[in-house]
PDB file of C-alpha atoms in Angstrom:
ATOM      1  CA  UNK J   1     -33.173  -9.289  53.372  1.00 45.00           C
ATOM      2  CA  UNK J   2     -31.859  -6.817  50.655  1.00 43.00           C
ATOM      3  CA  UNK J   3     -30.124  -9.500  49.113  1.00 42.00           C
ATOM      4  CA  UNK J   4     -33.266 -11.827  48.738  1.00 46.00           C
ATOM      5  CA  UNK J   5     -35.361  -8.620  47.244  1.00 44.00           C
ATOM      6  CA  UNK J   6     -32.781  -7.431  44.584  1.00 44.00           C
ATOM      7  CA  UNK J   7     -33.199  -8.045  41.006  1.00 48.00           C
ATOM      8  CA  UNK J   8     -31.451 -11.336  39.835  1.00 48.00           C
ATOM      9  CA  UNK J   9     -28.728  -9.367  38.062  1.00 44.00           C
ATOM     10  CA  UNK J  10     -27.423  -7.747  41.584  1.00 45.00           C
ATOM     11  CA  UNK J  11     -27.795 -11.277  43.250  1.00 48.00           C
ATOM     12  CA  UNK J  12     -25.621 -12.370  40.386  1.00 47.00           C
ATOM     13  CA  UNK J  13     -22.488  -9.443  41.098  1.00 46.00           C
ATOM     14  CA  UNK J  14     -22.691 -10.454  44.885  1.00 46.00           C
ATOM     15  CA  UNK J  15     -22.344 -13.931  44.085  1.00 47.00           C
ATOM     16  CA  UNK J  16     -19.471 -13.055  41.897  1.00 47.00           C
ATOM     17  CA  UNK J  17     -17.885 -10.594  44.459  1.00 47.00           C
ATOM     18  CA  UNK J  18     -17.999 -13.017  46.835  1.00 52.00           C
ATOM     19  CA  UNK J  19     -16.980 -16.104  45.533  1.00 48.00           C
ATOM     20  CA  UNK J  20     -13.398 -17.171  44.944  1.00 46.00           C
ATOM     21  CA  UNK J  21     -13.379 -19.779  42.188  1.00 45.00           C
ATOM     22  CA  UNK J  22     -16.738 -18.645  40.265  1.00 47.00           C
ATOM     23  CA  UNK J  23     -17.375 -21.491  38.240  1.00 46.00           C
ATOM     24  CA  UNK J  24     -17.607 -19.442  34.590  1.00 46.00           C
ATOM     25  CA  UNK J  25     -15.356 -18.971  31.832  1.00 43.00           C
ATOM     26  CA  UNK J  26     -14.668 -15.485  30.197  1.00 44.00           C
ATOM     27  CA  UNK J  27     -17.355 -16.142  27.671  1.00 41.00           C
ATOM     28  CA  UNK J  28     -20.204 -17.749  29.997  1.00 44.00           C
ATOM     29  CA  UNK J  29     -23.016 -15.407  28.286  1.00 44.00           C
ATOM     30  CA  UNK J  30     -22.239 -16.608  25.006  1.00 44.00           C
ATOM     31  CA  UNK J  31     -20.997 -20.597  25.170  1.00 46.00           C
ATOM     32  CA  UNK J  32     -22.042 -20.984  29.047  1.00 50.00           C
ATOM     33  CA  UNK J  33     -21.063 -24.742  30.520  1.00 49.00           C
ATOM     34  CA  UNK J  34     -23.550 -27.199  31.811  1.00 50.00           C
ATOM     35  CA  UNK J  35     -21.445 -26.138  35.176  1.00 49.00           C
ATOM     36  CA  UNK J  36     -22.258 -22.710  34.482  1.00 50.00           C
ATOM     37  CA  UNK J  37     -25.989 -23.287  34.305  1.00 49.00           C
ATOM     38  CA  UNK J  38     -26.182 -24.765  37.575  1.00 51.00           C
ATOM     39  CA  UNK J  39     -24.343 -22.341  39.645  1.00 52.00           C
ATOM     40  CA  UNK J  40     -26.555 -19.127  37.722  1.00 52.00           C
ATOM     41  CA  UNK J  41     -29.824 -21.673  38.138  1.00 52.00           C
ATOM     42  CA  UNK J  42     -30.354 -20.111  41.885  1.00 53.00           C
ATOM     43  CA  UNK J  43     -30.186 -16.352  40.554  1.00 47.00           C
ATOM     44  CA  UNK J  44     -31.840 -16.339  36.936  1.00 47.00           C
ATOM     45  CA  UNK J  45     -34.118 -19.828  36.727  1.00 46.00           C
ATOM     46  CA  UNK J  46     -37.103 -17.858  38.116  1.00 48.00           C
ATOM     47  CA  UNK J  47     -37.807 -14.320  36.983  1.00 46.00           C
ATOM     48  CA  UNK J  48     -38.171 -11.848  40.045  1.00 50.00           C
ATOM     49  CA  UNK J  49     -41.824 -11.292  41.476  1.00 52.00           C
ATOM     50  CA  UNK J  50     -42.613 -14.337  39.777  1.00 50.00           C
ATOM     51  CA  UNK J  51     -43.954 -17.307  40.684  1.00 52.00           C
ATOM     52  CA  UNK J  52     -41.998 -20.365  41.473  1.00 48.00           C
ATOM     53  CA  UNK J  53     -43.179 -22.050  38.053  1.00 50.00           C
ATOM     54  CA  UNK J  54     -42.711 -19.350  35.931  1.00 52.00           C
ATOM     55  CA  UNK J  55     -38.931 -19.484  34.707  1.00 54.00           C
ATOM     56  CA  UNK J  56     -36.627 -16.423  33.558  1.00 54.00           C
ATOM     57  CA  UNK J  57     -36.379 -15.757  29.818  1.00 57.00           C
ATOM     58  CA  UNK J  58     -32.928 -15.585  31.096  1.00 50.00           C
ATOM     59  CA  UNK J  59     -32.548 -19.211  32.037  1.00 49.00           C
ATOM     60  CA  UNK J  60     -33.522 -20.696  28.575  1.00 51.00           C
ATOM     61  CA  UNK J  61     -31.244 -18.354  26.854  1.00 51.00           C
ATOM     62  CA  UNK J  62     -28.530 -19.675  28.959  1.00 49.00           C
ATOM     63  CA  UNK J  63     -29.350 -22.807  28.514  1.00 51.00           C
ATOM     64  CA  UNK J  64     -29.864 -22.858  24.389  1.00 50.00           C
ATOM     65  CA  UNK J  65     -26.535 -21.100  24.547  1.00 50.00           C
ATOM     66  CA  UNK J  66     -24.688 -24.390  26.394  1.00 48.00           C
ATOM     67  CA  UNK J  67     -26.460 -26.555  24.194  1.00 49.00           C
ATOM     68  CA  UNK J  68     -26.450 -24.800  21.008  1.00 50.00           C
ATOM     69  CA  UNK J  69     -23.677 -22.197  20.370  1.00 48.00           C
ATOM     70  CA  UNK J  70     -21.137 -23.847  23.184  1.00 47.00           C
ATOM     71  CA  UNK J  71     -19.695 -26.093  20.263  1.00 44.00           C
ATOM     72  CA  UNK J  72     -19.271 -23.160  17.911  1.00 46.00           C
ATOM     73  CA  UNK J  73     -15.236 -22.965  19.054  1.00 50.00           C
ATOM     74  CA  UNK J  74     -14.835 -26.345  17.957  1.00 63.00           C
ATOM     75  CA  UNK J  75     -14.010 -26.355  14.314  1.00 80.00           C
ATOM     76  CA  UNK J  76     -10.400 -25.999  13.150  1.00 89.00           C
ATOM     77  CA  UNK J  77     -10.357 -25.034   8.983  1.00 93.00           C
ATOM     78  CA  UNK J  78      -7.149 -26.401   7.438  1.00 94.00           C
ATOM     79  CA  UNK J  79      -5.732 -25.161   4.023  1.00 95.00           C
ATOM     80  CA  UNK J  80      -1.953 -25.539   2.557  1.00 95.00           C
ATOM     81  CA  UNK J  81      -0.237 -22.045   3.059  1.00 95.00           C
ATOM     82  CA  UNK J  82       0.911 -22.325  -0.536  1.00 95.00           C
ATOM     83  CA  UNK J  83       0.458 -23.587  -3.989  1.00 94.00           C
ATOM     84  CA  UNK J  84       2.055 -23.208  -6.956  1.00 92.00           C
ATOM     85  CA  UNK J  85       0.782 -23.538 -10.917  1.00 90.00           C
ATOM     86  CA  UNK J  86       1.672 -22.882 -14.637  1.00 89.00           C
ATOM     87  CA  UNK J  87      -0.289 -21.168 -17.006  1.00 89.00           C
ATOM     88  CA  UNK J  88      -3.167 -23.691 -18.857  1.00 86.00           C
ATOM     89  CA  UNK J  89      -2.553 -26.236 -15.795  1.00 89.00           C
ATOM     90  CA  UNK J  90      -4.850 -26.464 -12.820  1.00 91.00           C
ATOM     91  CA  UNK J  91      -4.302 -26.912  -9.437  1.00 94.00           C
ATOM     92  CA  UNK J  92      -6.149 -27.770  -6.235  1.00 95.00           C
ATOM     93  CA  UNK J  93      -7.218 -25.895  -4.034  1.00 96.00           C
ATOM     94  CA  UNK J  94      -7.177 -28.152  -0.516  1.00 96.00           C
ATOM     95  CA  UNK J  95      -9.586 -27.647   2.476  1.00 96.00           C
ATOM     96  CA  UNK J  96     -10.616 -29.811   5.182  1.00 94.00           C
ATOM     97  CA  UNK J  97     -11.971 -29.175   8.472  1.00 91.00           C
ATOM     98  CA  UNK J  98     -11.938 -30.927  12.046  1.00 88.00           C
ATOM     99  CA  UNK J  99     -14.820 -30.620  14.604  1.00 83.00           C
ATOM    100  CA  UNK J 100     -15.467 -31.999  18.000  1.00 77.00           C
ATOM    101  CA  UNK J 101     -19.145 -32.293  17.445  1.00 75.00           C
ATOM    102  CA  UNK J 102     -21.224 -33.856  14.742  1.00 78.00           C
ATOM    103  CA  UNK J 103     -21.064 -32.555  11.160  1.00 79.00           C
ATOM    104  CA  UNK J 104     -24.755 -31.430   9.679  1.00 81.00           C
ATOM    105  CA  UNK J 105     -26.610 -31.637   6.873  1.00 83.00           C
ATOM    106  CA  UNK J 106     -26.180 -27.542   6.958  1.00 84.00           C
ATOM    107  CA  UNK J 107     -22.448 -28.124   6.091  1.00 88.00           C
ATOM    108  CA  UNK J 108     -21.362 -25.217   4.169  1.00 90.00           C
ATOM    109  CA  UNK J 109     -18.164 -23.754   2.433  1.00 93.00           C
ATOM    110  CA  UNK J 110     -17.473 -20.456   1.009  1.00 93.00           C
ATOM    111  CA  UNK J 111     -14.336 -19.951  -1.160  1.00 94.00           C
ATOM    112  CA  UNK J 112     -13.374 -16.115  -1.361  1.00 94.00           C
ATOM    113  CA  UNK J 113     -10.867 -14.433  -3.595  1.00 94.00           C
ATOM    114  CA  UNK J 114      -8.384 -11.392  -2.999  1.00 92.00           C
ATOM    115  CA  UNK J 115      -6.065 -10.934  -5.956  1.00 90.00           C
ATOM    116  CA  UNK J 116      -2.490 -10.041  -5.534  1.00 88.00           C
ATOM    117  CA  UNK J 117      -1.836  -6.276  -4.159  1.00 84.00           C
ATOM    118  CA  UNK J 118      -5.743  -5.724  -4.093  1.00 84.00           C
ATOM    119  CA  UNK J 119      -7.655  -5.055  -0.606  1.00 83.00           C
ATOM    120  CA  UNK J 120     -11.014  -6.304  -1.076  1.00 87.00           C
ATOM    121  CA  UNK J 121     -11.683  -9.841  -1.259  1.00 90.00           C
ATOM    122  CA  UNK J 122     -14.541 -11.700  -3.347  1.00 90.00           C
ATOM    123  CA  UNK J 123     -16.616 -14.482  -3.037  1.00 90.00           C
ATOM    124  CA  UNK J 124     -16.000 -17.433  -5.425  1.00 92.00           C
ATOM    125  CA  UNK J 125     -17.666 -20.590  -4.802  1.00 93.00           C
ATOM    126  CA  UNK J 126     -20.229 -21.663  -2.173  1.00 93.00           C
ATOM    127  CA  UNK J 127     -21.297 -24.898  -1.683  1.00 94.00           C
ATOM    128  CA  UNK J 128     -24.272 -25.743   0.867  1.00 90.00           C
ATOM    129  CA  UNK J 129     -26.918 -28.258   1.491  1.00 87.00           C
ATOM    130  CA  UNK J 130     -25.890 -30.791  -1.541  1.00 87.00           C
ATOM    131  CA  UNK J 131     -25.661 -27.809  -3.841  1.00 89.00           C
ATOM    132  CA  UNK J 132     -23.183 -25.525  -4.885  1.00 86.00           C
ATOM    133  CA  UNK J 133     -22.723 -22.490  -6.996  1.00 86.00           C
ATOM    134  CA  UNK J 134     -20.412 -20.071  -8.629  1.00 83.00           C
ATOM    135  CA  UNK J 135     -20.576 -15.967  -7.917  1.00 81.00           C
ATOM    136  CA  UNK J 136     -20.789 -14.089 -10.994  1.00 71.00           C
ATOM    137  CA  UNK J 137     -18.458 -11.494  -9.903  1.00 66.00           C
ATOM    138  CA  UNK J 138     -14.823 -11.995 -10.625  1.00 70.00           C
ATOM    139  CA  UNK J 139     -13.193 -13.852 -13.048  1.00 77.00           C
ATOM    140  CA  UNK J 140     -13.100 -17.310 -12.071  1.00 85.00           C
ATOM    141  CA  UNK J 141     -17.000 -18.547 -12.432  1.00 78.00           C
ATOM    142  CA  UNK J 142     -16.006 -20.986 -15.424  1.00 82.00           C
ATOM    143  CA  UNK J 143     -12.634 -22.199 -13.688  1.00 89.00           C
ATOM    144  CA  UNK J 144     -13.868 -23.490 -10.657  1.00 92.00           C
ATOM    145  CA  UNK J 145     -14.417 -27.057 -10.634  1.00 92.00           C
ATOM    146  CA  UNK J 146     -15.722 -28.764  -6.978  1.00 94.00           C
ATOM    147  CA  UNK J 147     -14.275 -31.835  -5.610  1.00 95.00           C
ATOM    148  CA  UNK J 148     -14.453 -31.956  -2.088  1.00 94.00           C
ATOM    149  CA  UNK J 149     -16.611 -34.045  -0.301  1.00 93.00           C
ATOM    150  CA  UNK J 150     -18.403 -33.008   2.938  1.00 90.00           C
ATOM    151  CA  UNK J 151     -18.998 -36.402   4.699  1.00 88.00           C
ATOM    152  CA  UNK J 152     -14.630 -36.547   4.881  1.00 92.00           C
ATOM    153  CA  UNK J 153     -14.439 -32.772   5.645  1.00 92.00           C
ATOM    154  CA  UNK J 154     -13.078 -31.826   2.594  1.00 95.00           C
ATOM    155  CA  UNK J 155     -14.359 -28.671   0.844  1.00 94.00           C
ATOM    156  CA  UNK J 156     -11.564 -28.274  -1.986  1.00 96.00           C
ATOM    157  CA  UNK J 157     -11.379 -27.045  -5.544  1.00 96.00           C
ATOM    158  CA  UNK J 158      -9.895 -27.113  -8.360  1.00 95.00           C
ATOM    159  CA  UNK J 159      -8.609 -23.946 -10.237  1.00 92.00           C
ATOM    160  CA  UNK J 160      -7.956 -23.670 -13.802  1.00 92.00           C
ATOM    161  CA  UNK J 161      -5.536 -21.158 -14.788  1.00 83.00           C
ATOM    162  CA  UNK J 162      -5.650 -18.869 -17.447  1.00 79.00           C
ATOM    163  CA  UNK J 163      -3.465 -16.045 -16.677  1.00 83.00           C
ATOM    164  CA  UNK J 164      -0.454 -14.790 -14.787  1.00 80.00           C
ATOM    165  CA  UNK J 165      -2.486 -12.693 -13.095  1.00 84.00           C
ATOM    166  CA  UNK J 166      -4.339 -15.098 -11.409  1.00 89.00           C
ATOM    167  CA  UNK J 167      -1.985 -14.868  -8.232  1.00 91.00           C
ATOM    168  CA  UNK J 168      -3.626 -13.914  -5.179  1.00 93.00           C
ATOM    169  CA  UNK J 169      -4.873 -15.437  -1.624  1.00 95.00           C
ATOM    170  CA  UNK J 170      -7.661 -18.006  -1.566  1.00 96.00           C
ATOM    171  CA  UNK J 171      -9.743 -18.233   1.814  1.00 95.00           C
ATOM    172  CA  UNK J 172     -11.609 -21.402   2.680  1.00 95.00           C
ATOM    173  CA  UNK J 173     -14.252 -20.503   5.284  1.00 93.00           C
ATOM    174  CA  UNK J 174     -16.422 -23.740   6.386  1.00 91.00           C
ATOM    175  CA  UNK J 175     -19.501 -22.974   8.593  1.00 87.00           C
ATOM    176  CA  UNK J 176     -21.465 -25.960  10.618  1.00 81.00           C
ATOM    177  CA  UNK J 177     -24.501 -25.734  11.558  1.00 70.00           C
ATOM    178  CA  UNK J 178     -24.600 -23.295  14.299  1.00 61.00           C
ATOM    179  CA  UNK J 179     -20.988 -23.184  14.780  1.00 51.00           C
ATOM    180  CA  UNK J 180     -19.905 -19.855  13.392  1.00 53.00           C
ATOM    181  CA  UNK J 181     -16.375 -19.895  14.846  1.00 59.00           C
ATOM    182  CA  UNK J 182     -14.416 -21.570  12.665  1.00 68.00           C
ATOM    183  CA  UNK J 183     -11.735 -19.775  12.043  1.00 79.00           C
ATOM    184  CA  UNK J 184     -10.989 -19.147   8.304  1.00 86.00           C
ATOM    185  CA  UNK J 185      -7.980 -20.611   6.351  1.00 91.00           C
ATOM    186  CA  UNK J 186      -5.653 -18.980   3.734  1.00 93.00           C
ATOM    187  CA  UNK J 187      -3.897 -20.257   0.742  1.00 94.00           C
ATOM    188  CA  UNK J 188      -1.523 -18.172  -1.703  1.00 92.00           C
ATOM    189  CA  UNK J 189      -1.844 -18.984  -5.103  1.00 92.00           C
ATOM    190  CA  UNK J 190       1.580 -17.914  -6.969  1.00 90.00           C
ATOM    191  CA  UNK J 191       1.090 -18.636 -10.988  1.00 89.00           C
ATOM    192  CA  UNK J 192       4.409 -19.069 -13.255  1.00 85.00           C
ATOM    193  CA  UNK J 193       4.210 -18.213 -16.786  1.00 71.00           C
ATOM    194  CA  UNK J 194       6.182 -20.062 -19.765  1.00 61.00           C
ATOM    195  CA  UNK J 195       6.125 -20.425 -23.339  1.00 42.00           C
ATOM    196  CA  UNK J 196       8.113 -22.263 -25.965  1.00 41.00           C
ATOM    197  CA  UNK J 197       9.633 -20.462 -29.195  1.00 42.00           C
ATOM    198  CA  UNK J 198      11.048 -22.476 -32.078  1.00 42.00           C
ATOM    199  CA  UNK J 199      14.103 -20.791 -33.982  1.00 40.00           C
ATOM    200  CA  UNK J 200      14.127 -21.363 -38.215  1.00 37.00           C
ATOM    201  CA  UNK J 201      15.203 -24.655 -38.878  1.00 35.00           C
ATOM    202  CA  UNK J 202      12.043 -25.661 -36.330  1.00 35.00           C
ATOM    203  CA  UNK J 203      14.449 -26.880 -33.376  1.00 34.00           C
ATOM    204  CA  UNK J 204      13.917 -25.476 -29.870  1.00 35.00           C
ATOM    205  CA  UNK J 205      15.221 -21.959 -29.876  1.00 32.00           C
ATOM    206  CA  UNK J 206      14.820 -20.964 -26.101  1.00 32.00           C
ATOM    207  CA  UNK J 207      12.441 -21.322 -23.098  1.00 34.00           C
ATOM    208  CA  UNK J 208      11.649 -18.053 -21.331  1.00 37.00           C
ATOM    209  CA  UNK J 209      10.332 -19.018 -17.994  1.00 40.00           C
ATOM    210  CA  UNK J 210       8.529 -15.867 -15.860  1.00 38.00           C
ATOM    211  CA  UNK J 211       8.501 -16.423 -12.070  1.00 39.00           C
ATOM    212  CA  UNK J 212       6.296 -13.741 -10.820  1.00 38.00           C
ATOM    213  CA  UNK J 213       7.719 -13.024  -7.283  1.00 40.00           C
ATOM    214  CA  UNK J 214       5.949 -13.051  -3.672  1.00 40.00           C
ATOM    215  CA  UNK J 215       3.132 -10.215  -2.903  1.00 36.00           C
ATOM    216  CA  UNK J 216       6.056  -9.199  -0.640  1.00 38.00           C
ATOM    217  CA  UNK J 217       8.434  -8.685  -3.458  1.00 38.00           C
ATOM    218  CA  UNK J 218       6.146  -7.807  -5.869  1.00 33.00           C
ATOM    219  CA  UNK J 219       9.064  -7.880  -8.693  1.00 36.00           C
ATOM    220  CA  UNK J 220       9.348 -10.412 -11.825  1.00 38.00           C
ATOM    221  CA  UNK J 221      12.447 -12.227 -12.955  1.00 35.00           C
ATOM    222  CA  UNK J 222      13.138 -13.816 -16.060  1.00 34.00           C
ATOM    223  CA  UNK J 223      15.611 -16.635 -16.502  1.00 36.00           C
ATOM    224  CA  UNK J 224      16.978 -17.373 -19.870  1.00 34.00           C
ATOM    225  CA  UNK J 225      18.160 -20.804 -21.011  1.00 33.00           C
ATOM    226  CA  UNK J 226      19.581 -21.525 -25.029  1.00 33.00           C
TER     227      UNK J 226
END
C-alpha cells in the first residue's frame, strides 16, 4: 500500500533497488532512450494525486529529452593536428564534421584562436545560418577568408599570414542544431619565416631560413646556407 501512495520519485528508487538489469544508461535524465521512457512511463507519466489524464511535467521532459537532446553525442569534429606555413603564404585551415542524425539549417561553426604560450583563447570566425562574420578582437579579422561548405560538413578557412608570430592553436567547434556535444577539434599552426638577401654584384648572397620551434620547445634555430 505504501508503495502505491509514495511520490513517483520513491516508486522510482524501489524500482531501481529492485531490479537487476534497469533498463537506463548513466545519462537517462539527460539523453533518456525510447526504452527508457517506457520502463519510467508507470512511475512519472501521471503526476501523483492526479487524475489519470493529467500527465507529469516529468514525462514530457523525458520524452523531449529522447527526442531532442538524445542525438547531441552524435557529432564527431575532425581537424588536421598540424599545419605548417611561410610568411606572405596562406594556408587552410581544415574542418569537417560527421553526425548520425540530420544536419540543420542551424549549422554553425566557431573558429577560436589561442596564440603560442598565451592561456586565453579568442574567437575568430563564426559562421551560422548562411552568414558568417569576423570578431573584431585579435588580429586576424582581415586574414580570414571562408571556404567551407556546410551541406559536405566542411567548415574550413583559409589563413593569410603575415607574421611569425602568428603560431598558435586553432579550435574548430561545430554546433547542430540542438546537439551541443560535439566535441571540439584542435589544429597547431607553426609559421616559418624566410627572406632572400642579394650580395653586390646582385647574385644570391644567402637564404636565412627561421624555423620557429614547437610550443614545447619554445626555442628558434637558424640554418645558414651560401
Amino acid at each position: 500500500y505504501w508503495l502505491r501512495t509514495a511520490p513517483s520519485y520513491w516508486r522510482f528508487f524501489f524500482f531501481l533497488a529492485s531490479s537487476r538489469n534497469p533498463p537506463l544508461s548513466p545519462f537517462f535524465f539527460f539523453f533518456p532512450t525510447p526504452q527508457t521512457l517506457r520502463a519510467l512511463a508507470p512511475f512519472f507519466f501521471f503526476s501523483p494525486g492526479a487524475p489519470s489524464s493529467s500527465p507529469s511535467p516529468f514525462f514530457f521532459f523525458l520524452l523531449f529529452s529522447s527526442l531532442v537532446l538524445s542525438p547531441a553525442q552524435a557529432i564527431v569534429v575532425y581537424t588536421d593536428k598540424e599545419v605548417y606555413g611561410a610568411v606572405g603564404s596562406r594556408v587552410t585551415l581544415h574542418c569537417s564534421f560527421w553526425s548520425s542524425e540530420w544536419v540543420s539549417d542551424d549549422i554553425s561553426f566557431t573558429w577560436r584562436y589561442q596564440p603560442e604560450g598565451g592561456r586565453d583563447a579568442i574567437s575568430i570566425f563564426h559562421y551560422a545560418k548562411g552568414f558568417f562574420f569576423f570578431y573584431e578582437v585579435g588580429t586576424f579579422k582581415e586574414r580570414i577568408q571562408w571556404v567551407g561548405d556546410p551541406q559536405w560538413k566542411d567548415g574550413s578557412i583559409v589563413i593569410h599570414i603575415f607574421f611569425f608570430f602568428d603560431n598558435g592553436t586553432f579550435t574548430c567547434d561545430v554546433k547542430n542544431f540542438f546537439f551541443f556535444l560535439g566535441k571540439t577539434s584542435q589544429v597547431t599552426l607553426y609559421v616559418f619565416f624566410f627572406f632572400l638577401r642579394g650580395d653586390g654584384t646582385g647574385g644570391l648572397g644567402g637564404i636565412f631560413f627561421f624555423f620557429l620551434g614547437r610550443t614545447e620547445r619554445l626555442e628558434e634555430e637558424a640554418f645558414f646556407f651560401f
